mmCIF file of C-alpha atoms in Angstrom:
data_model
loop_
_atom_site.group_PDB
_atom_site.id
_atom_site.type_symbol
_atom_site.label_atom_id
_atom_site.label_comp_id
_atom_site.label_asym_id
_atom_site.label_seq_id
_atom_site.Cartn_x
_atom_site.Cartn_y
_atom_site.Cartn_z
ATOM 1 C CA GLY G 1 -30.863 -0.722 14.359
ATOM 2 C CA GLN G 2 -33.704 0.085 16.060
ATOM 3 C CA ALA G 3 -33.484 -2.636 18.908
ATOM 4 C CA ALA G 4 -29.945 -0.291 19.749
ATOM 5 C CA LEU G 5 -32.155 2.494 19.624
ATOM 6 C CA ALA G 6 -34.926 1.932 22.235
ATOM 7 C CA ASP G 7 -32.325 0.121 24.206
ATOM 8 C CA ALA G 8 -30.610 3.526 24.503
ATOM 9 C CA ASP G 9 -33.471 5.509 24.947
ATOM 10 C CA LEU G 10 -35.595 2.715 27.390
ATOM 11 C CA ALA G 11 -32.434 1.878 29.291
ATOM 12 C CA GLY G 12 -32.716 5.375 31.746
ATOM 13 C CA CYS G 13 -36.828 3.812 32.899
ATOM 14 C CA PRO G 14 -36.134 3.197 36.635
ATOM 15 C CA ASP G 15 -39.616 1.043 35.980
ATOM 16 C CA ARG G 16 -37.997 -1.182 32.936
ATOM 17 C CA PRO G 17 -36.427 -3.987 35.501
ATOM 18 C CA ALA G 18 -39.631 -4.274 37.605
ATOM 19 C CA ILE G 19 -41.425 -4.885 34.309
ATOM 20 C CA ARG G 20 -38.908 -7.064 32.859
ATOM 21 C CA ALA G 21 -38.659 -9.357 35.747
ATOM 22 C CA ARG G 22 -42.999 -9.275 35.895
ATOM 23 C CA LEU G 23 -42.958 -10.258 31.985
ATOM 24 C CA GLU G 24 -40.451 -12.777 32.314
ATOM 25 C CA LEU G 25 -42.401 -14.391 35.228
ATOM 26 C CA LEU G 26 -45.441 -14.582 33.379
ATOM 27 C CA ALA G 27 -44.036 -16.273 30.448
ATOM 28 C CA ASN G 28 -41.878 -18.848 32.396
ATOM 29 C CA VAL G 29 -44.981 -21.230 31.895
ATOM 30 C CA GLU G 30 -44.044 -24.948 30.514
ATOM 31 C CA LYS G 31 -45.275 -25.770 27.032
ATOM 32 C CA PHE G 32 -46.257 -28.373 24.396
ATOM 33 C CA GLY G 33 -47.668 -27.916 20.653
ATOM 34 C CA LEU G 34 -50.772 -30.193 19.539
ATOM 35 C CA PRO G 35 -48.449 -33.317 18.084
ATOM 36 C CA PHE G 36 -48.740 -35.202 15.407
ATOM 37 C CA ARG G 37 -48.349 -38.563 13.952
ATOM 38 C CA ALA G 38 -46.109 -39.228 10.661
ATOM 39 C CA GLY G 39 -45.657 -43.504 9.842
ATOM 40 C CA ASP G 40 -45.025 -45.200 13.111
ATOM 41 C CA ARG G 41 -43.372 -42.161 14.857
ATOM 42 C CA TYR G 42 -45.112 -39.378 17.314
ATOM 43 C CA PHE G 43 -44.059 -35.747 17.014
ATOM 44 C CA TYR G 44 -45.002 -32.903 19.496
ATOM 45 C CA SER G 45 -43.273 -29.585 20.379
ATOM 46 C CA HIS G 46 -42.165 -28.190 24.174
ATOM 47 C CA ASN G 47 -41.086 -25.473 25.544
ATOM 48 C CA SER G 48 -38.907 -25.587 29.373
ATOM 49 C CA GLY G 49 -40.829 -22.231 29.786
ATOM 50 C CA LEU G 50 -38.325 -19.427 28.500
ATOM 51 C CA GLN G 51 -36.246 -21.598 25.389
ATOM 52 C CA ASN G 52 -36.561 -18.890 22.272
ATOM 53 C CA GLN G 53 -38.010 -21.551 20.224
ATOM 54 C CA SER G 54 -39.637 -24.581 21.381
ATOM 55 C CA VAL G 55 -37.810 -28.326 20.483
ATOM 56 C CA LEU G 56 -39.245 -30.638 18.536
ATOM 57 C CA TYR G 57 -39.657 -34.268 20.580
ATOM 58 C CA THR G 58 -40.466 -37.455 18.646
ATOM 59 C CA MET G 59 -41.201 -40.953 19.993
ATOM 60 C CA HIS G 60 -42.481 -44.318 18.588
ATOM 61 C CA SER G 61 -44.953 -45.154 21.195
ATOM 62 C CA LEU G 62 -46.923 -42.844 23.896
ATOM 63 C CA SER G 63 -45.303 -44.595 26.402
ATOM 64 C CA ASP G 64 -41.566 -44.348 25.248
ATOM 65 C CA SER G 65 -39.399 -41.869 26.755
ATOM 66 C CA PRO G 66 -39.404 -38.374 24.590
ATOM 67 C CA LEU G 67 -35.921 -38.109 21.875
ATOM 68 C CA VAL G 68 -35.541 -34.824 20.787
ATOM 69 C CA ALA G 69 -36.130 -34.839 16.648
ATOM 70 C CA PHE G 70 -34.524 -31.491 16.257
ATOM 71 C CA ASP G 71 -33.927 -28.395 18.660
ATOM 72 C CA PRO G 72 -34.042 -25.033 16.583
ATOM 73 C CA ASN G 73 -32.068 -23.112 19.121
ATOM 74 C CA THR G 74 -28.788 -25.238 18.103
ATOM 75 C CA LEU G 75 -28.644 -23.219 14.535
ATOM 76 C CA SER G 76 -27.717 -19.952 15.978
ATOM 77 C CA ALA G 77 -26.361 -18.512 18.790
ATOM 78 C CA ASP G 78 -28.345 -14.891 19.018
ATOM 79 C CA GLY G 79 -31.744 -16.815 17.601
ATOM 80 C CA SER G 80 -31.324 -15.148 14.399
ATOM 81 C CA LEU G 81 -32.739 -18.252 12.570
ATOM 82 C CA ALA G 82 -36.038 -19.555 13.206
ATOM 83 C CA VAL G 83 -37.394 -22.671 12.512
ATOM 84 C CA ASN G 84 -40.782 -21.944 11.147
ATOM 85 C CA GLY G 85 -42.959 -25.038 10.295
ATOM 86 C CA TYR G 86 -41.996 -29.121 9.841
ATOM 87 C CA VAL G 87 -43.267 -31.382 7.502
ATOM 88 C CA PRO G 88 -42.724 -34.742 8.002
ATOM 89 C CA SER G 89 -42.241 -37.160 5.487
ATOM 90 C CA HIS G 90 -45.443 -40.269 5.248
ATOM 91 C CA THR G 91 -43.138 -42.809 6.429
ATOM 92 C CA GLY G 92 -42.064 -40.401 9.562
ATOM 93 C CA HIS G 93 -38.191 -41.082 8.988
ATOM 94 C CA LEU G 94 -37.683 -37.429 7.194
ATOM 95 C CA LEU G 95 -38.426 -34.351 8.665
ATOM 96 C CA ALA G 96 -38.498 -31.103 6.481
ATOM 97 C CA TYR G 97 -37.970 -27.534 8.069
ATOM 98 C CA GLY G 98 -38.304 -24.131 7.661
ATOM 99 C CA VAL G 99 -35.558 -21.672 8.479
ATOM 100 C CA SER G 100 -36.906 -18.207 7.525
ATOM 101 C CA VAL G 101 -33.414 -15.567 8.135
ATOM 102 C CA SER G 102 -33.488 -12.750 10.569
ATOM 103 C CA GLY G 103 -37.317 -12.326 10.410
ATOM 104 C CA SER G 104 -37.619 -12.284 6.357
ATOM 105 C CA ASP G 105 -40.535 -13.883 4.473
ATOM 106 C CA TRP G 106 -38.148 -15.843 2.509
ATOM 107 C CA THR G 107 -37.414 -19.549 3.771
ATOM 108 C CA GLU G 108 -35.234 -22.153 3.308
ATOM 109 C CA TRP G 109 -36.538 -25.784 3.741
ATOM 110 C CA HIS G 110 -33.754 -28.312 4.861
ATOM 111 C CA VAL G 111 -34.121 -32.506 5.306
ATOM 112 C CA ARG G 112 -33.458 -34.032 8.358
ATOM 113 C CA ASP G 113 -33.110 -38.124 9.191
ATOM 114 C CA VAL G 114 -34.708 -38.523 11.975
ATOM 115 C CA ALA G 115 -33.093 -41.056 13.181
ATOM 116 C CA SER G 116 -29.769 -40.337 12.565
ATOM 117 C CA GLY G 117 -30.552 -36.438 13.368
ATOM 118 C CA HIS G 118 -28.342 -35.835 10.441
ATOM 119 C CA ASP G 119 -29.637 -33.039 7.859
ATOM 120 C CA LEU G 120 -29.412 -34.353 4.075
ATOM 121 C CA PRO G 121 -27.592 -32.126 1.221
ATOM 122 C CA ASP G 122 -30.818 -30.829 0.212
ATOM 123 C CA VAL G 123 -31.783 -27.674 0.917
ATOM 124 C CA MET G 124 -34.922 -25.801 -1.129
ATOM 125 C CA ARG G 125 -35.057 -22.240 -1.527
ATOM 126 C CA TRP G 126 -36.603 -19.392 -2.380
ATOM 127 C CA SER G 127 -40.093 -20.160 -0.461
ATOM 128 C CA LYS G 128 -42.129 -18.040 1.071
ATOM 129 C CA TYR G 129 -45.697 -18.319 2.965
ATOM 130 C CA TYR G 130 -46.453 -22.427 1.802
ATOM 131 C CA ALA G 131 -44.889 -25.533 3.476
ATOM 132 C CA PRO G 132 -43.745 -28.432 1.052
ATOM 133 C CA GLU G 133 -45.228 -31.747 0.386
ATOM 134 C CA PHE G 134 -43.609 -35.097 0.373
ATOM 135 C CA SER G 135 -44.355 -37.198 -2.745
ATOM 136 C CA ALA G 136 -46.245 -40.492 -1.820
ATOM 137 C CA ASP G 137 -43.139 -42.525 -2.405
ATOM 138 C CA ASP G 138 -41.302 -40.084 0.021
ATOM 139 C CA ALA G 139 -38.675 -39.677 -2.865
ATOM 140 C CA GLY G 140 -39.308 -35.743 -3.058
ATOM 141 C CA LEU G 141 -40.857 -33.120 -2.044
ATOM 142 C CA TYR G 142 -43.017 -30.307 -3.708
ATOM 143 C CA PHE G 143 -42.893 -26.798 -2.991
ATOM 144 C CA GLY G 144 -43.809 -23.337 -3.531
ATOM 145 C CA ALA G 145 -40.529 -20.875 -4.619
ATOM 146 C CA PHE G 146 -40.119 -18.038 -7.041
ATOM 147 C CA PRO G 147 -37.800 -17.251 -9.193
ATOM 148 C CA ALA G 148 -34.027 -16.168 -7.473
ATOM 149 C CA PRO G 149 -33.783 -12.115 -7.085
ATOM 150 C CA PRO G 150 -30.900 -10.450 -7.886
ATOM 151 C CA ALA G 151 -28.006 -10.095 -5.133
ATOM 152 C CA GLY G 152 -28.787 -7.583 -2.681
ATOM 153 C CA GLN G 153 -32.486 -7.327 -3.804
ATOM 154 C CA GLU G 154 -34.009 -10.024 -1.932
ATOM 155 C CA LEU G 155 -36.156 -8.058 0.647
ATOM 156 C CA ARG G 156 -37.115 -5.912 -2.246
ATOM 157 C CA ALA G 157 -37.929 -8.445 -5.019
ATOM 158 C CA GLN G 158 -41.894 -8.391 -5.536
ATOM 159 C CA ASP G 159 -43.426 -11.752 -5.483
ATOM 160 C CA LEU G 160 -44.042 -12.016 -8.974
ATOM 161 C CA GLY G 161 -42.928 -15.686 -10.661
ATOM 162 C CA HIS G 162 -44.734 -18.042 -8.046
ATOM 163 C CA GLY G 163 -44.663 -21.880 -8.808
ATOM 164 C CA VAL G 164 -44.586 -25.424 -7.349
ATOM 165 C CA LEU G 165 -41.617 -27.050 -7.986
ATOM 166 C CA TYR G 166 -40.101 -30.807 -7.384
ATOM 167 C CA HIS G 167 -37.003 -31.551 -5.603
ATOM 168 C CA ALA G 168 -35.875 -34.527 -6.151
ATOM 169 C CA LEU G 169 -33.925 -36.004 -3.202
ATOM 170 C CA GLY G 170 -30.414 -36.244 -3.503
ATOM 171 C CA SER G 171 -30.810 -34.321 -6.602
ATOM 172 C CA ALA G 172 -29.368 -30.854 -7.493
ATOM 173 C CA SER G 173 -31.403 -27.589 -6.864
ATOM 174 C CA ALA G 174 -30.874 -26.852 -10.448
ATOM 175 C CA SER G 175 -32.275 -29.904 -11.655
ATOM 176 C CA ASP G 176 -35.941 -29.192 -9.357
ATOM 177 C CA ARG G 177 -39.119 -29.178 -12.457
ATOM 178 C CA ILE G 178 -41.657 -26.882 -12.481
ATOM 179 C CA VAL G 179 -44.593 -28.940 -12.284
ATOM 180 C CA LEU G 180 -47.212 -26.105 -12.562
ATOM 181 C CA ARG G 181 -46.835 -21.944 -12.910
ATOM 182 C CA ILE G 182 -49.363 -20.527 -15.554
ATOM 183 C CA ASP G 183 -48.072 -17.994 -18.034
ATOM 184 C CA GLY G 184 -49.707 -14.191 -18.206
ATOM 185 C CA HIS G 185 -50.430 -14.521 -14.738
ATOM 186 C CA PRO G 186 -47.066 -13.484 -12.513
ATOM 187 C CA ASP G 187 -49.036 -12.315 -9.974
ATOM 188 C CA TRP G 188 -50.776 -15.880 -9.082
ATOM 189 C CA GLN G 189 -49.432 -17.817 -5.887
ATOM 190 C CA TYR G 190 -49.974 -21.478 -5.648
ATOM 191 C CA GLU G 191 -50.616 -23.674 -2.791
ATOM 192 C CA SER G 192 -50.602 -27.660 -3.302
ATOM 193 C CA HIS G 193 -51.779 -30.441 -1.923
ATOM 194 C CA LEU G 194 -51.271 -34.101 -2.038
ATOM 195 C CA THR G 195 -53.982 -36.161 -2.094
ATOM 196 C CA HIS G 196 -53.994 -39.323 0.332
ATOM 197 C CA ASP G 197 -53.486 -41.773 -2.461
ATOM 198 C CA GLY G 198 -50.200 -39.773 -4.064
ATOM 199 C CA ARG G 199 -52.413 -39.387 -7.546
ATOM 200 C CA TRP G 200 -52.738 -36.037 -7.308
ATOM 201 C CA LEU G 201 -51.332 -32.587 -6.575
ATOM 202 C CA VAL G 202 -54.175 -30.141 -5.889
ATOM 203 C CA ALA G 203 -53.185 -26.502 -5.999
ATOM 204 C CA VAL G 204 -55.034 -23.481 -4.119
ATOM 205 C CA VAL G 205 -54.358 -20.359 -6.422
ATOM 206 C CA GLY G 206 -54.972 -16.934 -5.796
ATOM 207 C CA GLU G 207 -53.765 -13.043 -6.702
ATOM 208 C CA GLY G 208 -50.943 -12.478 -4.885
ATOM 209 C CA GLN G 209 -50.614 -14.624 -0.894
ATOM 210 C CA VAL G 210 -53.270 -17.491 -1.319
ATOM 211 C CA GLY G 211 -55.583 -16.904 2.110
#
């Protein structure tokens, strides 16, 4: 593709090795992400310098030794599968993570048991742009999704028919129920947030992508 064409054209550039070495030196810096807390756990991301993606670590207290909560570099050898967001459950026992395939806006949300490191069978598909939200009892997630596009049209389908759905953990995706989708406005999109007491789901609505 474009990368192969660029590499073939730039291969003969005599200054390329020196430029690459300099850029690699500048990029090889340890990086920490902003920490966050959920339930009895702290989470933070860390990159040793040249890792393709930062690793998410967890600990129960600030004096504990950190443990790997999720390493996105293990998803694919070539880095084509990238994690574009994490959402912890209220107790911190579960972690939803979004996977973007080959840089696409389409995101699949998976759920991992943090203690065991194993994924639950639940997958929320056809999502774009907005992170899901765990219900107050951590029994499920609210997430924004579009109707499944026809096979082969995934990168051409218009962003129409967005809605907020609820997925109960352990249930089939076919049983996900639509919580909010306003008929007559197929171009509207919804970014939802759960209030602290868990009683209300507040949606920010936009004509097209919110924000």
